C-alpha cells in the first residue's frame, strides 16, 4: 500500500470536519473522492499534504508516518497537492511558474552539487532538460501559447490548468488534485482526462476530488464518498455513484 | 537595459580620470557603499519580500567589531573582518530563526527586526567600556588598509574609490548569482506565495533564513569598510533612520531589480550635495523630488526604464 | 575686488540643529555688517567676506564630506562645529590640513585636542565646561557655597552628554559632592519616570542638560509633579525659570551674557539685538541660546581684527599668532589662552522663587 | 516605593494613550488604504504648531485653538489624499516613500516659518491633582481623558455602524467591497482625513504638555507603529492597548533599570508578545 | 433592460472582447457560454465597471452607465456576483450577508431577506457565525450568491455560480434562478457548465475568442449539433 490512512480526525473548534476516516491507496490507482459541499474532502487532502495537521489518526506513506511533517517535507517525499482555489504567483509568467515547480527535480538531480552551479551562474545541462520538459507539459495542458503571460492575466480555467501542470512537473509519485475540472469547459475536461490517463501510464498515482461526476466517474478506478466528514461509501466508482446514500446526499435523485 | 550594469561599471572605472576633487570622490565612495548596502538589502526585501529593518544593525555591529579589534587590539583590518562577519552571521541566524520560526510576516517582521536592531543599538550605545558609548570610536590615524604583504597602504581617495567599487561589484555579483540560480526562484516563490511554494517542496524557512543571513552578512562586509573609511563609528550606524534611508534608495531605484538600488543609492547620496540650497529649501526639495519620482514612476527608476527583470 | 572666504560647518537642520542654526545666524549677521560697511582694509587692500555655510544635519558622515569640500575650495577660516560628534568626525581630516587653515570650533571635545601636535589649526570658541577657566570648576565651587551635598545630573545620551558627564563626574568627585547620573535618549519628551527615580535620592540640586527644549520640559515636569525645584545649569537660558517662577526654589544659570539686562546697559548689545530683529524679522530669542549667535558674531569680528593686525589674509600662521596675543572686547570679552582655548567673561544668573534675579559677573580675561 | 510605581504606571497610561491615538491612525490607514503613513508624525507636528500659533500667537482660547488645528490638519490631510495618497493606494511601498517624502516637506515648511527653535506653550491647565500621595499634573489627566474618549468613540462608531462595517469589509477585499456598493474612493479619503485629524488632535494636545519643535513627529510615529503592530493591525482598541503597554513598560522599566534603555523596555515586550501571538495581541490568528 | 452595443475591451495590446453586442429583457435569464478564456468574465467585469471598456455603449434601464462607478451601478441595481467567490474572509457568514445590503436604503428589511437566503441555502444558516474564509469552497460559493441576492438587484450578473458546487446543489441553484426570474429579477449567467446554464436560461449567447458567435433560445441552442459537441459533451 502506497498510502494508508487510519482513523483520521480533524476538528476545528467544535466542528469535526473529518471524522474517523480510514482508507488506502495502491500504487498506480486513480481514486476519486466525492461528497457534498463541506463534507471534508479538501480538509482530508490538506491533512495528507501536510497543509493541516491531523487532530488524531495516522497517515502512512510507504509505511512511514507523515502526519506531522510540514508540507514541503511531504512534497519532497513525492506527494504533491493542487489547490481548489487556484494558488499562483501573481507577477510571474506561466513559464516561470513551471521553472519554480521544477525545484524538486533540480534538487533530486543535482543534490548538494547545486551549489556549484552558483559559481557557473546557470544550472548547466539541466537547463535544456528542464526547458524541454516544461514545454512538453505546457503543450499537454494547452498552455503553450500562454507561456509568456503573467498569472494575474489568466482566465479562471487557465489558472486551474496551470495548477495541474505545476503539480505534474514536480514528478510526484502521488498527485492529489482538488477539483481540477471545476471551471473548465467540456473540451478542456476531455483534454484533462486524457492527460491524467497518460500520467497514470507513467506510473503516477492519482487521488482526485471533483464535482464533475461525469468526468471523475469515468476516470476513477475506485471512489470514496464522504458526508459530514465520514466515509459513507467506498468501492468501485460505479458502485459508489449508485449507492443510495450517495445519491441522496450528493447527486440528487434524478442522477441516479 | 541589459548592458546597464557593465556600462555603468565602465564609466565608474574611468570616472576618476576626469574627477580630481576629494569631496566628490568621497561622495562617490559613500555612494558605492550605500549602493552595496542597498543591493544586499534588496536581496532580502525586493527578492524575498521580507522587510528587514535589521540591516543597519548588521552594518553597524560589523563596523564596530572591526574598529574595536583594530584600534584596541591592534588587529590587521583584513583579519578583523572575519570575526565581524561571523558575529553578524550568528546574530542574523538568531534573529532570523526567531522571526521565521514564529512565522512573522510583513510589518510584524519589520517591526520585530527593528526591535532587535534598536536593542542592539542601545546595547552598543550604553556599553561604554567597550564601545565608548555615544562618543563612538575614532580611528585615530587616517584610516588605511594594509594589503597582506604589508607594503601598500590604501589611504588615498582614489584607492578607496576603487576598493569600494570592487566591494560593490562583489556584492552585486554575489546577489546576481544567487538570484539567477534555483535559490532565486525559491525566493521569488516565497515572496509571492509562500504556501504554494511550500506545497511544491520548497523549504520556506530555510530559504528565508538563507536570504536574510546572506543579505545581513553582506551588509556587515560593507560596515567593515565603512567604519574604516569614514574614520569613526558611532551608535547612529545602527539607527532606524539608516534603515529607512536604505529602503528609500531601493524603492527609488526600483525593487526587484538588481541595478535599481545602485541607481537609487547613488542618486540619494549625491542629491543633497547637488541641490545646494538653504537648509529648509533643500529638505523641502528633497521630499518633493521623492514624492514626485514615486508618483511619476511608481516602479522606481528602473521600472520606468521599462525592462523589469523578474527573478525566476 | 578681493574676497576672503569664510566657511561655517554646522547642523542647520535636524534634531540637533538649534545651536548650529543660531551660530549660522550670528556669523551671517557679522559678515553682512562688515560687507555693508564696504569691507575691511588689510594693508592697502580692501576685502569683503564671502561666507559659505555647510549643513551637516548633525550627521558626522555628512560633515566629513562637507568639510572636505570646504578644504578643496581653499577656505582658510572655518567656524564650527558646535557639536562634539561632528568635531570628532572631522578632526582626522582637519589634522591632515593642519597649517592650511584655522578652525573655530565650539564643541566640548575640541578641548582635549587643543595644544596637541598637528592641531595648530584649532581654536575653541565656547568654553563653558572644561579646563581651569571653564564654567565647570566655577560652578562646582558655587554649588559648594550653597551647602550642596548631593546633585542629580540628567543629560541626553549623546556624544556631548557623555563628554559632559565625564567632565563633571571628576569635578564633583574632587569637590566631595555626591553625584547621581541618569541619561535619556534624544527625543525624549516625558521625563516623569526618570525624574521620579532621581527624586527618590533626594538631591539638593537637579542639573539638567542641555538643549532648551529639554530644559523647558524637564523644569516643568519636575516642578509640576514635585520631583525637584532647585536647578543648576551650566548654560542655557533662564526662560524655563521665569515660566515656572512660582514653582522653583532656585535656578542658577551660567550664561556668557545676561542679555535681558545687558541690552539696557550696553549699547553694543542693544545694537546687536536690534540688528538681529531687523535682519531676521523675528523676536530676539533671549531664552534660546542667543549665546551661539553672539559668539559667532564676535568671533568673525575678532578674526577680521586679527587679520588686520597680522597684515595678511592668507598667512594662517601669522593670523594665528595675532589671535593668540590679542583680546577682543565685543558683545563678550574674549581672549585665547596659549593653546587656543577661549577665556571669556560670563554671568551667573540666580533666579529665585517668584522670579527675582540676581546676577554676578565674572571676568577671567583680566586674570 | 509603591507610590512611585503607581505614579509611573498612571503616567505610562497617559503617555501610552498619546501613542495610541497616533497608532489608531496608523492602523486605520494601513488597514484601509494599504499605506503605512509615516507622515502621521508630521501631521501631529503640524497640529501642534497650528495649536501653538492659534493659541499663543493669535491669542485664541485653547480649546477653539485645538479645534482649529484639527480642522486645519484635516484639510491638509484631505489635500494630501487628493494630491498624493490616492495614487499610491494599495501600494505599501510607494505609500511609504511618499509619506517619508512628505515628512521632509512639512518639516521644511515649518522650519521656514518657525525655525528650529523649540516652542513652549503658555500653560493651559497648570497645577497638579493630589490623590492619596500621588501627584498627577492636571493637564496630563485631561489629555488622557480626551484620548480615551476619542478612541472608544471611534471603536463604537466602527463596530456599530454601517460605515464601520464597510471599512472592515473593504480592508479584507477591496474589489468585493466595491461590488457591495461601497464608494471605496470616498471611504479611503474619509479614513485618511480622519487619521490625519486624529494626528492633529494628538499634536494639539501634545503641545499643551510638552515643548514642540519641527522634529517631534518622527519619534512618535515610530512608537505608534510599534503599538499598532503589537496590538495587531486593524484593531482599534488594540491600538490603545498597544500604546499603553508600550508607555507603561517604558516608564516602569526606566524606574527600575537604567533609563538610557527606556526604549528597549517596550521593544522587549513587543518581541515577547509577537512571539506568542504572531499577528498581534488583538489581531487575527490566520 | 440592459443593452450592450459594440463593446471592445482589451488588456494592454491583447484584445479580449471584439464588438460584443447583446441585450436583456426584464425578467429574463440569459446565459453566456463559451470555452475557457473566451471573455465571459471580462464581459461581466466590464458591465460592473471593474474593467474599463475601450469603446462601446452600455445602457441600463434606458440610461447610459458609462460614467458610473462600480458602486454607483450597484446602487442602480446592477450587481455582479464575481467569479472565484471573493467573499470577506475574516467576517462571519452573517456579516458577509449583511454587507450585501450595504447600499440599500431599506436596511431594516434585511432580516427578512436573510431568512429567505437561509432557506435557499440551509448550510449558511448552520454556519452563520463561522468565519467565511474557513468555509469549504462550495459553501463560499453559496455565500457569494446569497450575498449578491441580499442587495436586491434588478439585474444580477452571475459569473460561474456553479463553480465547486455539488451536483445536488447545482440542481437546486437552477431552480432558484428560475424562481427569482419569475419574481421579476433579470439574470445574466456566465457559465462553463453549459448543460446547467442552457437548462435554466431563456436565451443564450455563445462567446468564442471574444466575439459572439451564436445566439438564440436556450432550448434550440442546446439542440444544435455544434453546441452539443463543444459544450454539452455529447
Ligand atoms: N479552518 C477552518 N475552521 C473552521 N471550519 C473549517 C475550517 N476549514 C474547513 N472548515 C469546515 O470544515 C468543513 C469541511 O470543509 P472542506 O473544505 O474539507 O469541504 P469540502 O468537502 O472540500 O467541500 P467543497 O466541495 O465545498 O469544497 C466545512 O464545513 C468547512 O466549513
Ligand atoms: N488582468 C488581465 N490582464 C491581461 N489579460 C487578461 C486579464 N484578465 C483576463 N485576461 C485575458 O482575457 C482573456 C479572457 O479572460 P476571461 O477571464 O474573461 O475568460 P473567461 O471566458 O471568463 O474564461 P474562464 O471560463 O476560464 O473563466 C483571457 O485570454 C485572459 O488571459
Ligand atoms: C551646543 C552645545 C551644548 C554642544 C556641546 N558643546 C557639544 O560639544 O556637543
Ligand atoms: Mg473542497
Ligand atoms: Mg471566467
GROMACS .gro file of C-alpha atoms and ligand atoms in nm, chain A residues 156, chain E residues 41 83 159-160, ligand 5:
model
    6
  156UNK     CA    1  -1.003   3.103  -1.431
 1262UNK     CA    2  -1.569   3.707  -1.704
 1304UNK     CA    3  -1.606   3.453  -1.024
 1380UNK     CA    4  -2.009   3.458  -1.301
 1381UNK     CA    5  -1.974   3.080  -1.288
 1460LIG    MG1    6  -1.426   3.341  -1.618
   0.00000   0.00000   0.00000
